[in-house]
Every structure is written in C-alpha cells, then in structure tokens.
XYZ file of C-alpha atoms in Angstrom:
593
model
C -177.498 86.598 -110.168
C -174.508 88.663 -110.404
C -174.524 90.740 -113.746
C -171.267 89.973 -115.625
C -169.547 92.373 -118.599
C -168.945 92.427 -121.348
C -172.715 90.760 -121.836
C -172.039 87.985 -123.791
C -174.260 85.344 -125.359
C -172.891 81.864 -124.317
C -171.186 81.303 -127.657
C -169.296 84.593 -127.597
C -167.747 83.777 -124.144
C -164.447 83.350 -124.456
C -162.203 81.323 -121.999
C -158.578 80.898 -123.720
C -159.662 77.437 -123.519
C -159.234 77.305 -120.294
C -161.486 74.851 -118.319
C -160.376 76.382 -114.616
C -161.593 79.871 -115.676
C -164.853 78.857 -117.029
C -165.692 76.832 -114.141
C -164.948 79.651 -111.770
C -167.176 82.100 -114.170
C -169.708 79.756 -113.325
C -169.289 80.020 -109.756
C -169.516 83.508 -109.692
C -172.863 83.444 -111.411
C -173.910 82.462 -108.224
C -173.474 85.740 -106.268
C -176.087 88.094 -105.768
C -177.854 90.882 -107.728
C -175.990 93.467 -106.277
C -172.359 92.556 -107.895
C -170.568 93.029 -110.696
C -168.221 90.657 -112.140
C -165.547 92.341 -114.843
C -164.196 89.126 -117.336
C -160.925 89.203 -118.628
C -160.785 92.836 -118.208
C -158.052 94.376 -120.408
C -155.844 97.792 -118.911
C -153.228 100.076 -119.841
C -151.515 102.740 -117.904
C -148.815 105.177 -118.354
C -146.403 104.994 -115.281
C -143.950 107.721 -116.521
C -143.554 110.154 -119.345
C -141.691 107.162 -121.335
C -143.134 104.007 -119.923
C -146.603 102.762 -120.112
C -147.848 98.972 -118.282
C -150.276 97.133 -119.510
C -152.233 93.723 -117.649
C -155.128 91.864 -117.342
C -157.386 90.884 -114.705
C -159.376 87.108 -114.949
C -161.924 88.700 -113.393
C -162.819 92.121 -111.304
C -165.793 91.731 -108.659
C -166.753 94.935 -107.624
C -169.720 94.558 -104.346
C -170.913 97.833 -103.181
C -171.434 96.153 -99.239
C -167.282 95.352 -99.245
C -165.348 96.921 -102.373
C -163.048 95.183 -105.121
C -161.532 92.172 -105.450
C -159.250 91.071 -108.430
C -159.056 87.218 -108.690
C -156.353 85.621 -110.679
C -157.625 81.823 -111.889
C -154.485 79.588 -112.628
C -155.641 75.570 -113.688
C -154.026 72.889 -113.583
C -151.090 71.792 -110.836
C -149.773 74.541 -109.235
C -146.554 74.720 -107.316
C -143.955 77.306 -105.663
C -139.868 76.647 -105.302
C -137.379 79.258 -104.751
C -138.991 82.293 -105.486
C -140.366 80.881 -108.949
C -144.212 80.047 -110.121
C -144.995 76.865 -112.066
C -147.775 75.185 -113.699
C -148.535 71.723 -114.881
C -151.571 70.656 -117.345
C -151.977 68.639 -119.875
C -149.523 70.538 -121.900
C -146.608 70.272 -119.660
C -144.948 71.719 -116.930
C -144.152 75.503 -117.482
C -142.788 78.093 -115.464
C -144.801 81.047 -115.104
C -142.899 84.329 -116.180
C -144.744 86.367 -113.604
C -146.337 84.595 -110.380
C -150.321 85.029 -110.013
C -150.077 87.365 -107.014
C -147.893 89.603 -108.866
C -150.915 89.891 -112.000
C -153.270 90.473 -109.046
C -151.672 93.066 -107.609
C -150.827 95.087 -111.182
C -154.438 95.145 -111.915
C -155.031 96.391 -108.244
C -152.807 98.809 -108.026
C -154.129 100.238 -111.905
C -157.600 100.234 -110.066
C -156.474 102.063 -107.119
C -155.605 104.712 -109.596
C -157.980 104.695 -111.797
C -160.978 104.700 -109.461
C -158.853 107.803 -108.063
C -158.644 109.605 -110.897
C -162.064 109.189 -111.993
C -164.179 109.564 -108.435
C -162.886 112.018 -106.277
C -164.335 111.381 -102.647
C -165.490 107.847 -103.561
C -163.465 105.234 -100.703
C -163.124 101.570 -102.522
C -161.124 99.074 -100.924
C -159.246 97.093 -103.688
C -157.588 94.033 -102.685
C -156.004 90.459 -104.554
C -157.589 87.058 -104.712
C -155.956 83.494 -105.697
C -158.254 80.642 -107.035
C -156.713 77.522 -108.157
C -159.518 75.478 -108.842
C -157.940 72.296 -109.837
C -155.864 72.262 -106.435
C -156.779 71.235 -102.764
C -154.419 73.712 -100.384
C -152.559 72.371 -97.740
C -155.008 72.467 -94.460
C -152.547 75.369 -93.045
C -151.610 76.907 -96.317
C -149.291 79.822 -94.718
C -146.212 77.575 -94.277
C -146.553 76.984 -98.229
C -147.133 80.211 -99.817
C -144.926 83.337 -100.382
C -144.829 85.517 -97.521
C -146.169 88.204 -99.359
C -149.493 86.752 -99.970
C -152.460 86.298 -97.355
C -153.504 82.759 -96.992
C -157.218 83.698 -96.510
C -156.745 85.333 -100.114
C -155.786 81.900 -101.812
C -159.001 79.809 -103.080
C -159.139 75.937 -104.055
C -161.086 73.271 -105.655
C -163.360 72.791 -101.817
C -164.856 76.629 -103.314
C -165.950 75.230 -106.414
C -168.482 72.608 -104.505
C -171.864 72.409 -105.118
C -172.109 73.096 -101.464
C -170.159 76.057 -101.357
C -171.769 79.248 -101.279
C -169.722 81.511 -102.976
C -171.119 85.096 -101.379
C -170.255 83.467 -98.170
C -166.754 82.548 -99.284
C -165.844 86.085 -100.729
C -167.583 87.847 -97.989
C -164.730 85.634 -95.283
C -162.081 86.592 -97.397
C -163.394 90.264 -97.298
C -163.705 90.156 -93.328
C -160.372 89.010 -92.798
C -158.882 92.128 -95.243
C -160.519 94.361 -93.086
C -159.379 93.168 -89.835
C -156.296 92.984 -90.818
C -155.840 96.851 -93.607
C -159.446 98.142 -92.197
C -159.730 100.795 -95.338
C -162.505 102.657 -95.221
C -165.578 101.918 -97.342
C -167.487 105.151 -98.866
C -169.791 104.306 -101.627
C -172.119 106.790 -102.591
C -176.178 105.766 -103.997
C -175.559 104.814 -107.908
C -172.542 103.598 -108.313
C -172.822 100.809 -109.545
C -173.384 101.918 -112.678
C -170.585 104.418 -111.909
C -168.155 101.859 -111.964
C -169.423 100.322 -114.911
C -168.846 103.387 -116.912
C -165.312 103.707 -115.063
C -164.614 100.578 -116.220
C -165.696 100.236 -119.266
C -166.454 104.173 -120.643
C -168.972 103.675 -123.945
C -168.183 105.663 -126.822
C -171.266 106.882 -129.227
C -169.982 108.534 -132.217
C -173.066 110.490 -134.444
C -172.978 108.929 -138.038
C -172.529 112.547 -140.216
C -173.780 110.275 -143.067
C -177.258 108.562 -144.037
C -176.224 104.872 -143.055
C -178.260 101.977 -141.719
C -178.752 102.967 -137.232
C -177.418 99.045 -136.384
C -174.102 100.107 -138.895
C -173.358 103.481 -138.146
C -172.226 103.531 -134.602
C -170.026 100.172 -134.817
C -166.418 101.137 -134.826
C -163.473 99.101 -136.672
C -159.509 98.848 -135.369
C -160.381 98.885 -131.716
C -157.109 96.983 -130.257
C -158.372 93.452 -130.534
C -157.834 90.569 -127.676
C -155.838 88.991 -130.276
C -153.422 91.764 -131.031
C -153.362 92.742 -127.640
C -152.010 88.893 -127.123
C -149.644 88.994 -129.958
C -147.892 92.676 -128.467
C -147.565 91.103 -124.734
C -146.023 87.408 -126.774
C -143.578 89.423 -128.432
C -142.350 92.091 -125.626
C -139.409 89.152 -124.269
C -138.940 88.360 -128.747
C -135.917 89.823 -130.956
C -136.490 88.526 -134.057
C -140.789 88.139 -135.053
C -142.506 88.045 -138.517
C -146.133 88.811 -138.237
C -147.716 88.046 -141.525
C -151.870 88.541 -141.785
C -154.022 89.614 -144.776
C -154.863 93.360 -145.608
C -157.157 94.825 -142.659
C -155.584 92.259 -140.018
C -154.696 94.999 -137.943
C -151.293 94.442 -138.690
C -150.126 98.044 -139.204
C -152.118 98.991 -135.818
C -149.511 96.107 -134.195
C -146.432 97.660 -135.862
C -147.530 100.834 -134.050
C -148.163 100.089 -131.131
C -144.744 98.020 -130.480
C -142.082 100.278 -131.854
C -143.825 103.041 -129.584
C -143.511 100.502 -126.916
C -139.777 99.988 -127.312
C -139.269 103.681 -127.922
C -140.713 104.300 -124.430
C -138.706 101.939 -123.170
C -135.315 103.629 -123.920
C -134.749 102.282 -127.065
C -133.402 104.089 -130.184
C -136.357 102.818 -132.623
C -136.448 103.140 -136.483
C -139.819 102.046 -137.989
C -139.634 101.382 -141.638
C -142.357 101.759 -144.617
C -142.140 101.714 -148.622
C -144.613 104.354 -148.796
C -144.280 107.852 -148.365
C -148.162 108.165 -148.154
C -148.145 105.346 -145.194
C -144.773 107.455 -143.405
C -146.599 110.730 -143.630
C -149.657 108.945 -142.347
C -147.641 107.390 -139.634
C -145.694 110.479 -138.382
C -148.913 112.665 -137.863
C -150.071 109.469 -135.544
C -147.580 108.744 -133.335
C -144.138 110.278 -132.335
C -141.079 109.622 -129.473
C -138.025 111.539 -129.265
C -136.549 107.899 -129.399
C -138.510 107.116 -132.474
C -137.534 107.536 -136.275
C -140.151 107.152 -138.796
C -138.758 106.773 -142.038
C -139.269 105.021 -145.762
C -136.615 102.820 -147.500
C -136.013 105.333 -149.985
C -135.253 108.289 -147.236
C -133.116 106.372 -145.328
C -131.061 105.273 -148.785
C -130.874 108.806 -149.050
C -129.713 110.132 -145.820
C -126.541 107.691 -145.713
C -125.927 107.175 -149.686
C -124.120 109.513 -152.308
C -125.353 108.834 -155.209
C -128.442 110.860 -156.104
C -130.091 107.570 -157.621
C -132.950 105.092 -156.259
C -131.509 102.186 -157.424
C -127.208 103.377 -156.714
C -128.414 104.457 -153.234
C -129.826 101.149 -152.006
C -126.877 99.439 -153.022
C -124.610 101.411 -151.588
C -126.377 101.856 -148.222
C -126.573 97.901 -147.983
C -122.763 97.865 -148.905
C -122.279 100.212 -146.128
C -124.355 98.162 -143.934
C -122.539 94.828 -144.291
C -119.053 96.004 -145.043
C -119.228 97.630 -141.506
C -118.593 101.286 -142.893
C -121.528 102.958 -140.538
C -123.712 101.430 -138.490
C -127.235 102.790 -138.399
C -127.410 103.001 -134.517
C -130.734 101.840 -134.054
C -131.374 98.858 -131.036
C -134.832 98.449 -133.183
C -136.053 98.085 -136.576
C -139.334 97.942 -136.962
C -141.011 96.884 -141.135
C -144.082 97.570 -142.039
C -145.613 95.962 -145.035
C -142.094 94.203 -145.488
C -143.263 92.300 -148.549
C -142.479 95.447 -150.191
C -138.770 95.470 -149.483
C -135.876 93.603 -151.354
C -134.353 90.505 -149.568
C -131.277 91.803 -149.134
C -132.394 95.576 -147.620
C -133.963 93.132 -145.397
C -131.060 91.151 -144.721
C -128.992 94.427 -144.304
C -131.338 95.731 -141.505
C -131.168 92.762 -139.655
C -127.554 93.162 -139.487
C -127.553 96.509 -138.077
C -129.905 95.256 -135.261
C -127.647 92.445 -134.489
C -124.938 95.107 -134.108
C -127.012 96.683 -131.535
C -128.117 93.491 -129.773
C -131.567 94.852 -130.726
C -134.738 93.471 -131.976
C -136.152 93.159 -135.405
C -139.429 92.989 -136.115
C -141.402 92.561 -139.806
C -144.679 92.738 -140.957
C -146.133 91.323 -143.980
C -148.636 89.910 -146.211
C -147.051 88.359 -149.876
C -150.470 89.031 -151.170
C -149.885 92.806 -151.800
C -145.949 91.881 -152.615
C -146.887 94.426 -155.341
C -143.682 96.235 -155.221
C -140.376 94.364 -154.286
C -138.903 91.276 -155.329
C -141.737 88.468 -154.834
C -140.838 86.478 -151.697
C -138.306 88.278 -150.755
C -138.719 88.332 -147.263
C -139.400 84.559 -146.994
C -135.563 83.696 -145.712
C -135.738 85.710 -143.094
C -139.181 84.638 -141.961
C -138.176 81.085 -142.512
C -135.468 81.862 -139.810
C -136.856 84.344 -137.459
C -137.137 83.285 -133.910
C -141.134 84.226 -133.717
C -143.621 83.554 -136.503
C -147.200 84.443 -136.517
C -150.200 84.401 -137.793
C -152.864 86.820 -137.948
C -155.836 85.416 -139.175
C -159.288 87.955 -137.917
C -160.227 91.059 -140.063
C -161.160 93.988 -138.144
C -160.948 96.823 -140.913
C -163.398 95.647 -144.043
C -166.659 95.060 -144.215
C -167.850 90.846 -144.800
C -168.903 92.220 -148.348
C -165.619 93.815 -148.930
C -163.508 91.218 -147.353
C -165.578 88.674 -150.073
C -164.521 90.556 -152.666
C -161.266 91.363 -151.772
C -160.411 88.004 -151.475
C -162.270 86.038 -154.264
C -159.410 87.624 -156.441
C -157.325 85.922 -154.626
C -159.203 83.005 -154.815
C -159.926 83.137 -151.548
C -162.706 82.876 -148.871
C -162.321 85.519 -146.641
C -160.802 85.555 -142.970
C -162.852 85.702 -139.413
C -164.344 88.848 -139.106
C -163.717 90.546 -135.799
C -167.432 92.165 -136.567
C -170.058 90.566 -139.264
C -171.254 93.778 -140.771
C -172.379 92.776 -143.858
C -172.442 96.546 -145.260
C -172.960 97.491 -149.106
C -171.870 95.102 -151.773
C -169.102 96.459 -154.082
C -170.209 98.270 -157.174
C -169.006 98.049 -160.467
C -170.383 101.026 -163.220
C -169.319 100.211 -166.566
C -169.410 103.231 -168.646
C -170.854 102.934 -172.336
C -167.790 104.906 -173.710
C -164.453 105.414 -172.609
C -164.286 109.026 -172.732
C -167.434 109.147 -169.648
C -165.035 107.256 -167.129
C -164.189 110.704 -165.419
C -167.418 111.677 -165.521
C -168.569 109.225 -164.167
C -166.237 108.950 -161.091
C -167.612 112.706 -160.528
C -171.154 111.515 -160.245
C -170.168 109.047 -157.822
C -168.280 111.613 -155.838
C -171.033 113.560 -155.651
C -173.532 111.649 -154.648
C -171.126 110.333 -151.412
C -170.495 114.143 -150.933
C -174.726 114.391 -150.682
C -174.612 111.467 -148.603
C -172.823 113.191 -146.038
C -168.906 111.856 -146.322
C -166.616 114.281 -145.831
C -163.923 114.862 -148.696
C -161.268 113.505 -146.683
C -163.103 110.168 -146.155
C -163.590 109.459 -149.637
C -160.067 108.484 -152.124
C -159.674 107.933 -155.602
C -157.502 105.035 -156.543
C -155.925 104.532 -160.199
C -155.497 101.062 -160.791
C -152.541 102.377 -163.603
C -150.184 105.342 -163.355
C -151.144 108.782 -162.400
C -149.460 110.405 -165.245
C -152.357 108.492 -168.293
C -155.524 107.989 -165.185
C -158.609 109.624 -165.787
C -158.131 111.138 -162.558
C -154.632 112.643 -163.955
C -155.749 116.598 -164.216
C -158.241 116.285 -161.301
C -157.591 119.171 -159.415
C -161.623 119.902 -157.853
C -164.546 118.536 -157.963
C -167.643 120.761 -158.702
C -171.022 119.178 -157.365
C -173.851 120.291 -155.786
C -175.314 119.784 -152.517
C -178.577 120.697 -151.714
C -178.557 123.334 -154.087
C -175.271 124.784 -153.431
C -172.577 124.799 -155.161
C -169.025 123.841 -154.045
C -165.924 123.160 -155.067
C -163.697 120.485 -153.489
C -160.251 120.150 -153.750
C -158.632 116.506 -154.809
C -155.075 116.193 -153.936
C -152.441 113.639 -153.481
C -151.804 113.780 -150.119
C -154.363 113.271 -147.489
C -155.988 116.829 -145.896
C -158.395 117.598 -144.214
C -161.268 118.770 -146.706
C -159.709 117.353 -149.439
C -160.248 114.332 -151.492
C -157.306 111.885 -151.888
C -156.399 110.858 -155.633
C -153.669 108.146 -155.685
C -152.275 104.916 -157.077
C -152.698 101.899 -155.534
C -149.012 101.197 -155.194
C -149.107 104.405 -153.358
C -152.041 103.836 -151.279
C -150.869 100.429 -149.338
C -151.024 100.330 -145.534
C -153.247 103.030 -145.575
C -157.462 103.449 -145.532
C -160.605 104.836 -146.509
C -164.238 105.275 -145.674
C -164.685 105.084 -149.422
C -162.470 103.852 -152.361
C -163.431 104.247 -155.875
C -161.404 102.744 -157.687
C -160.212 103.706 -162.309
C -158.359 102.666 -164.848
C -158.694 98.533 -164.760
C -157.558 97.662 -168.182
C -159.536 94.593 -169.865
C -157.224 92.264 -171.569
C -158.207 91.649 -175.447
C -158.938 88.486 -176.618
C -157.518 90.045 -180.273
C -153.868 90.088 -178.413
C -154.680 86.384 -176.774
C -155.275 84.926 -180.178
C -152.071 86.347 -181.350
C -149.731 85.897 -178.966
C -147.267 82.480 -179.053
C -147.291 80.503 -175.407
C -144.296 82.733 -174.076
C -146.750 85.583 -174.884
C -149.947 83.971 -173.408
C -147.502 83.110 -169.972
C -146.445 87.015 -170.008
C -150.582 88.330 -170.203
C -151.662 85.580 -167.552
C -148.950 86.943 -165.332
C -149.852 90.734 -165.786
C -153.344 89.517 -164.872
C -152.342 87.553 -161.917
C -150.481 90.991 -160.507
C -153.778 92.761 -161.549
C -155.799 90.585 -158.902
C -153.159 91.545 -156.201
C -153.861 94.659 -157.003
C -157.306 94.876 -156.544
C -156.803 92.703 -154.146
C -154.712 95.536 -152.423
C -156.918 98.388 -153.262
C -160.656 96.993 -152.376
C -159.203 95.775 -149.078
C -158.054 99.742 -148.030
C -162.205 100.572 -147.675
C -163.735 100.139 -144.401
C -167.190 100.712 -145.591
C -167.736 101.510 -149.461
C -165.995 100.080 -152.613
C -167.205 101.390 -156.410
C -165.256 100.277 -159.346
C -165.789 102.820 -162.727
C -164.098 101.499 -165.708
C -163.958 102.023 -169.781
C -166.634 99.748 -171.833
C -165.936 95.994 -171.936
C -164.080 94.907 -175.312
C -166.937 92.249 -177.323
C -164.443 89.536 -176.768
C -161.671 89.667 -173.532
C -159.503 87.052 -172.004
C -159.279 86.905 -168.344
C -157.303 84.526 -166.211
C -156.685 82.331 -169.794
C -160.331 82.164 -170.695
C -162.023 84.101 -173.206
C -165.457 85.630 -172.878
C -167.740 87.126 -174.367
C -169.115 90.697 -173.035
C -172.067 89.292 -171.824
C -170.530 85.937 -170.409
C -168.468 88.483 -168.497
C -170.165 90.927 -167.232
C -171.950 87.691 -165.472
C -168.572 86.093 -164.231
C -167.527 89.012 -162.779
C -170.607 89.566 -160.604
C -170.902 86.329 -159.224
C -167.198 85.349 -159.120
C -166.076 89.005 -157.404
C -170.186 89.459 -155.973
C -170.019 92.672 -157.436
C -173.348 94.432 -158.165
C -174.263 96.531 -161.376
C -174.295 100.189 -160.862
C-alpha cells in the first residue's frame, strides 16, 4: 500500500467535500509500497523580486522506478469550448477560472524547481496527469482535448473500476512520457525519504521552558488551509470584510494580502489603531510599495491642526471634498472595529478614486475603541463577506475563557491543546497586588520564559495601574540575582507592560493581567434605574475587555486583582464574596491561585 502524507486518521481526511477526489484517494491506496502519494499539497514560490505564485496540487505521486506525476481530480461533468474550462455538478454549471492542465502544470513546474534547488545531481522526471472520474472520454480523446495536453495523460471513470489496476494504469501513462520527452531518471538509494523531507521539511523547535513533551513542540499561526482558501478567494475581490473572533488568524490574513498586492505593483497602505500593532507590523513585513501606518499618523501627515479629534475631521473633509487624494490603489484595515464609520467611509472613497481594492478586518467583540458598529454599513455592502470561524492562536482553556465572557462557547480549534487553565490570585489586601504580579513574574522567569514572552496587561489606565512605576523586576533565578527591564514597547529582553486598549492585534506567550475593578453592591443599591443601566453597561465593556486581553495569550493567562468587596454586583446580580468567588470559577473556569 502506497504510504500517503500528511498521515491522517480517516476522520481528519479532508476532501473539500468532494466525492471525485476521495474516490480517486482511494484508488491510489492501491499502488504499491514503494510510492508516495502527496494530498492536497499546498506551495508557494517567489518568481521575481516583487511577485510570488502560489498553487495546489490534488495529489503528488512520487515512484522512485518512473519519477513524479501531479494529478489534477475535477468531478462532476466536464467540458471544453473555445479555449474555456467548465464544470457541472450538482451545484451548477461553472466556468473554471483556470483549466485543470494549467493547475497541473504550476505545481510541476514549482517541483521542477524545487527538487532543483534542494538535490543537486538528483534526475526526476516531473510530468501532469488529468483524472475526471465522473466522465467516460471519448474512445479517441485527442480530437477533444486542447492541443496542449497529451491524451494518454487524461484519466476517466473506466480507471476507477474494480478491475483496474491502478500501478498498471500510471505505469502506461509513464511509458508513453518517456517515449515521447525520454528525461533521464537518476535516483539515488534513500530517497524516498529525501523527498519526503523536500516536500514537507519538519520543523522541531527545543521548548526553553519546563512544559508538558506532547505541548511543547506544537506550533500555533502556521498558515491554515482555511486562510490559505480565503487569500486565493479574495485575489480577483475589491471590496471584502473578513470578520472572525480574536486568534482567528485574521491579522496573519491582513498580512499576507496587502504584501501580496504590494508585490504586485500596487501602491498599498495597511491601516491599524494601534501604534503597538504598527510597530509590531513594520518590524514583520516591509515593500517599497507598502505603507504601514495607524489612523492617528496618517490624520497627522495630511491634517493641520495639531489635535486628535480636529485632524480626523479634517483629513475626512479632505478626503470627500476631493482636496487630496491619498494615492493609494489599496487600503488594507486591520482590526477595523476600531475605526469610526465615517474614516471608514472616507478610505473607501480614496480607493474608489484609484479603482483599487479595499479590504477590512474585524471582530465587533473587541469594538473597544471606536464608535460601536461602526463598520457594519460598509460590511453590509461590501462585495465579499466572510467568515472566519477556527482558532489557531489560544489554547481550548483560554479560548473557554475568553469566550464565556462573552457568553460564548468557543470556536473550532485548529489544534485541541487543552494547556493550563486560567488563574485567578486574589490578593488579601489591595496594597499586595504589585507584589503579587512580581511573584508571578518570577516564577515564569524560573520556568524558563524569556522576558519578552511574558506582558503585563492593565485592565485600567497606565497612569493609576499597579504596574504604573514598574520600571524592573528584581527576582531570582537559581540563586542569582537579576534585574529585568519592563517597558512599554516590546524588546527583546524586556518585559512588556501595557493596556489592553493598547495591546489589541497583538500576542503573548504569557499575559497577566491587573487592575479589574469589582463593582460595589453599596453603589447598586443607590443608584436610580438610569444609574443601574450606566454600571451594567461599564460591565458589559469590561467583559469585552477581558474578552480582548485573555484572548492575546497563546499559552498562559493569570489574573491578580485587589480583595473582593463582602457584597459586589456583577452583570445586575449581587453576590456575596463567597457566592462569587464560586461564580467566577465555574462561569469563566478559572482556577484559584
């Protein structure tokens, strides 16, 4: 039996629901020891100092007696008229915005390359297959296909029989390439695990801290199948709102395309609300046709007034009264819940003036800073919408959390890592908050985390936290003493101190989190119904913000806050201390620390 990769389990196997694909991954079981078969092998590839191609092959079968072959599946009717591909299924008929052949022959020519690159000496004969399962060719197919394409190369439904042998079919279609190109075929002893490695290179990173062996070496924001959909959907798209919760990847998407359209020529801007996030983002990537900028800059850089509030005016004025135009074929948001509706409206403007593309990213469960739903006008009319709806940053313990103050069950997880449950240390007297946050910094210090993995997040303003004066950190480790710097921007040997309105779009190994205020029941009892209205909505905006700031950890949340008043109100109910402390836990699955 042929061995296939990845190695999936049955239920991970993933076919795009397509019936045609999984009955030819079937087939190919068939074939002997010796092969490999590649499934829906993902590739990217930079063709010139600006461009880069990306493609994927159904399936690569690499046999060490003949070479490569890349085999395209297409279900369902398929038919050919005037240069132009189509398919019919169940859904329709479609017309195929690149033909089969063509697909074939990208991933072909990538492996030509690649194998190149990568195995000097090594002779592999790559060549493009057709299988069209569903269909029964024409018994002299060559006066109905595309000149370009062998008919030898093209499969049908008679390979799929029972009676079929499938090494026998490949290994015709694999005498005729030779009779007719003849490449040579040099192969050394061991590689087939060569190619594997070629292929599909592993990467083992060393934990530098004490955590669990099956934990340690999984890695989060690898380019999912799903985002790597969603960026080839919306190459052809002008106007697409991607929304998705925190840790969706969506920042990782918003990356990726406006250094796509940068490398394709285009004058780019790429838009956050955070400095934090556009210092983050500039030290990441970078295009001479890219600008990576926040609101507030750009108000500055085109406005007069020295003012945060004059300056967006009068750069949306400037905007829409045609005074300058920003000159920009691209706008790309991130975390575009964050902006005002009409900066948003303003932007898209400019783009139009460009006959450019505009293209937002969101989630209205941190809209934390702008006007709530303000960027659900333009979503309503954008040509694109979607959806992310898999978690590949947070932990399933973190993602629980995160989410249950949302009243929420979490998303898919694109890994079920359980990892530690949140912790919450109550201190038994206000003034031991900061002392206590230095404990727990010093025992992830011990554990092996570097400074720069670990942030401190106020849940208040920087100016009354407890981590206000924090300038180091003194701890021990292993006996020695050492001082560690705690800054406000993110350095290398440093830890980060922040606010969470400051910390969105960004992430941490560790985030401990200060300064949650507890609402008094004293100030519920008093307050009239406009005043009960005014503290439920405070602590609705509270939950969106730890919302916001437990879903920035990839592996470790810990909560420190001030003694619990005897009686506190939370979403409209009053408790007791001791009721409390027992809703919280269960409600948030936080555990005592």
């Amino acid at each position: 039996m042929a061995r296939f990769y990845p190695q999936l389990t049955p239920d991970q196997l993933d076919f795009h629901g397509s019936l045609a694909e999984e009955k030819v991954y079937r087939k190919l079981e068939s074939l002997p020891d010796r092969v490999r078969v590649f499934h829906s092998y993902q590739w990217s590839t930079r063709i010139h100092h600006r461009y880069r191609k990306d493609g994927e092959a159904d399936f690569i079968i690499y046999d060490p007696q003949y070479g490569i072959l890349v085999l395209e599946v297409k279900g369902g009717g398929i038919s050919h008229r005037d240069g132009l591909w189509w398919q019919e299924d169940s859904a329709g008929r479609r017309q195929l915005s690149k033909g089969p052949w063509e697909q074939a022959m990208s991933s072909v020519y990538f492996l030509m390359n690649h194998i190149q690159s990568k195995a000097m000496g090594v002779s592999i004969p790559v060549h493009a297959c057709l299988w069209f399962p569903d269909t029964n060719l024409p018994k002299v197919p060559s006066k109905n296909l595309p000149v370009n394409i062998p008919p030898y190369a093209v499969m049908d439904k008679v390979a799929l029989e029972e009676s079929s042998s499938m090494e026998s079919t490949l290994s015709t279609i694999w005498s005729q390439y030779k009779a007719d190109y003849n490449f040579p075929l040099n192969i050394p002893a061991g590689f087939n695990e060569k190619i594997v490695e070629m292929l599909l290179p592993n990467m083992n990173l060393v934990s530098t801290r004490n955590l669990s062996a099956d934990e340690s070496e999984r890695i989060f924001y690898r380019l999912t199948k799903e985002q790597f959909k969603i960026l080839e959907f919306i190459e052809d798209q002008r106007k697409v709102a991607i929304g998705g919760g925190a840790g969706s990847g969506k920042t990782m998407i918003a990356k990726e395309q406006a250094l796509r359209l940068a490398q394709n020529g285009e004058k780019t801007l790429f838009l956050v609300y955070n400095s934090a996030l556009q210092e983050d983002l500039v030290n990441t990537i970078s295009h001479e046709n890219l600008n990576i900028l926040t609101w507030g800059k750009l108000a500055y850089a085109h406005a007069e007034k020295n003012k945060p509030d004059i300056m967006s005016a009068e750069l949306v004025d400037k905007i829409c009264n045609h005074d300058f135009d920003l000159l920009y074929k691209n706008i790309v948001i991130d975390e575009a819940q964050d902006f005002h509706s009409e900066w948003i409206q303003a932007l898209d403007w400019s783009s139009e003036l460009q006959e450019g593309g505009m293209y937002i990213f969101y989630d209205n469960r941190q809209d934390i800073q702008g006007d709530e739903g303000g960027i659900l006008d333009w979503v309503a009319n954008a040509d694109t919408k979607l959806t992310i709806n898999r978690n590949c940053r947070n932990t399933t313990n973190i993602a629980k959390t995160a989410h249950a103050f949302l009243g929420e069950s979490p998303p898919k997880m694109l890994d079920d890592i359980e990892g530690p449950k949140p912790i919450w240390i109550e201190c038994s007297q206000s003034k031991d908050e900061f002392v206590k946050i230095l404990e727990t910094v010093s025992r992830k210090l011990a554990e092996n985390y570097p400074p720069e993995e670990l942030t401190l997040v106020s849940l208040g303003v920087m100016k009354y936290s407890a981590l206000g004066g924090a300038k180091y950190i003194e701890t021990k480790i292993q006996g020695k003493k050492i001082n560690c710097p705690v800054k406000e921007s993110r350095e290398k040997g440093s830890i980060l101190k922040t606010t969470v309105r400051k910390f969105k779009g960004l992430e941490s190994q560790v985030v401990i989190l200060s300064d949650l205020s507890w609402g008094s029941a004293d100030k519920w009892d008093d307050a009239d119904e406009q005043g009960k209205i005014e503290i439920q909505e405070r602590q609705a905006m509270l939950s969106k913000e730890l919302y916001t700031a437990i879903s920035r950890s990839k592996r470790e949340v810990i909560l420190v806050t001030k003694p619990l008043p005897d009686r506190l109100v939370w979403n409209g109910e009053v408790y007791s201390k001791e009721e409390f402390r027992k809703y919280f836990c269960e409600t948030y699955h936080w555990v005592r620390g």
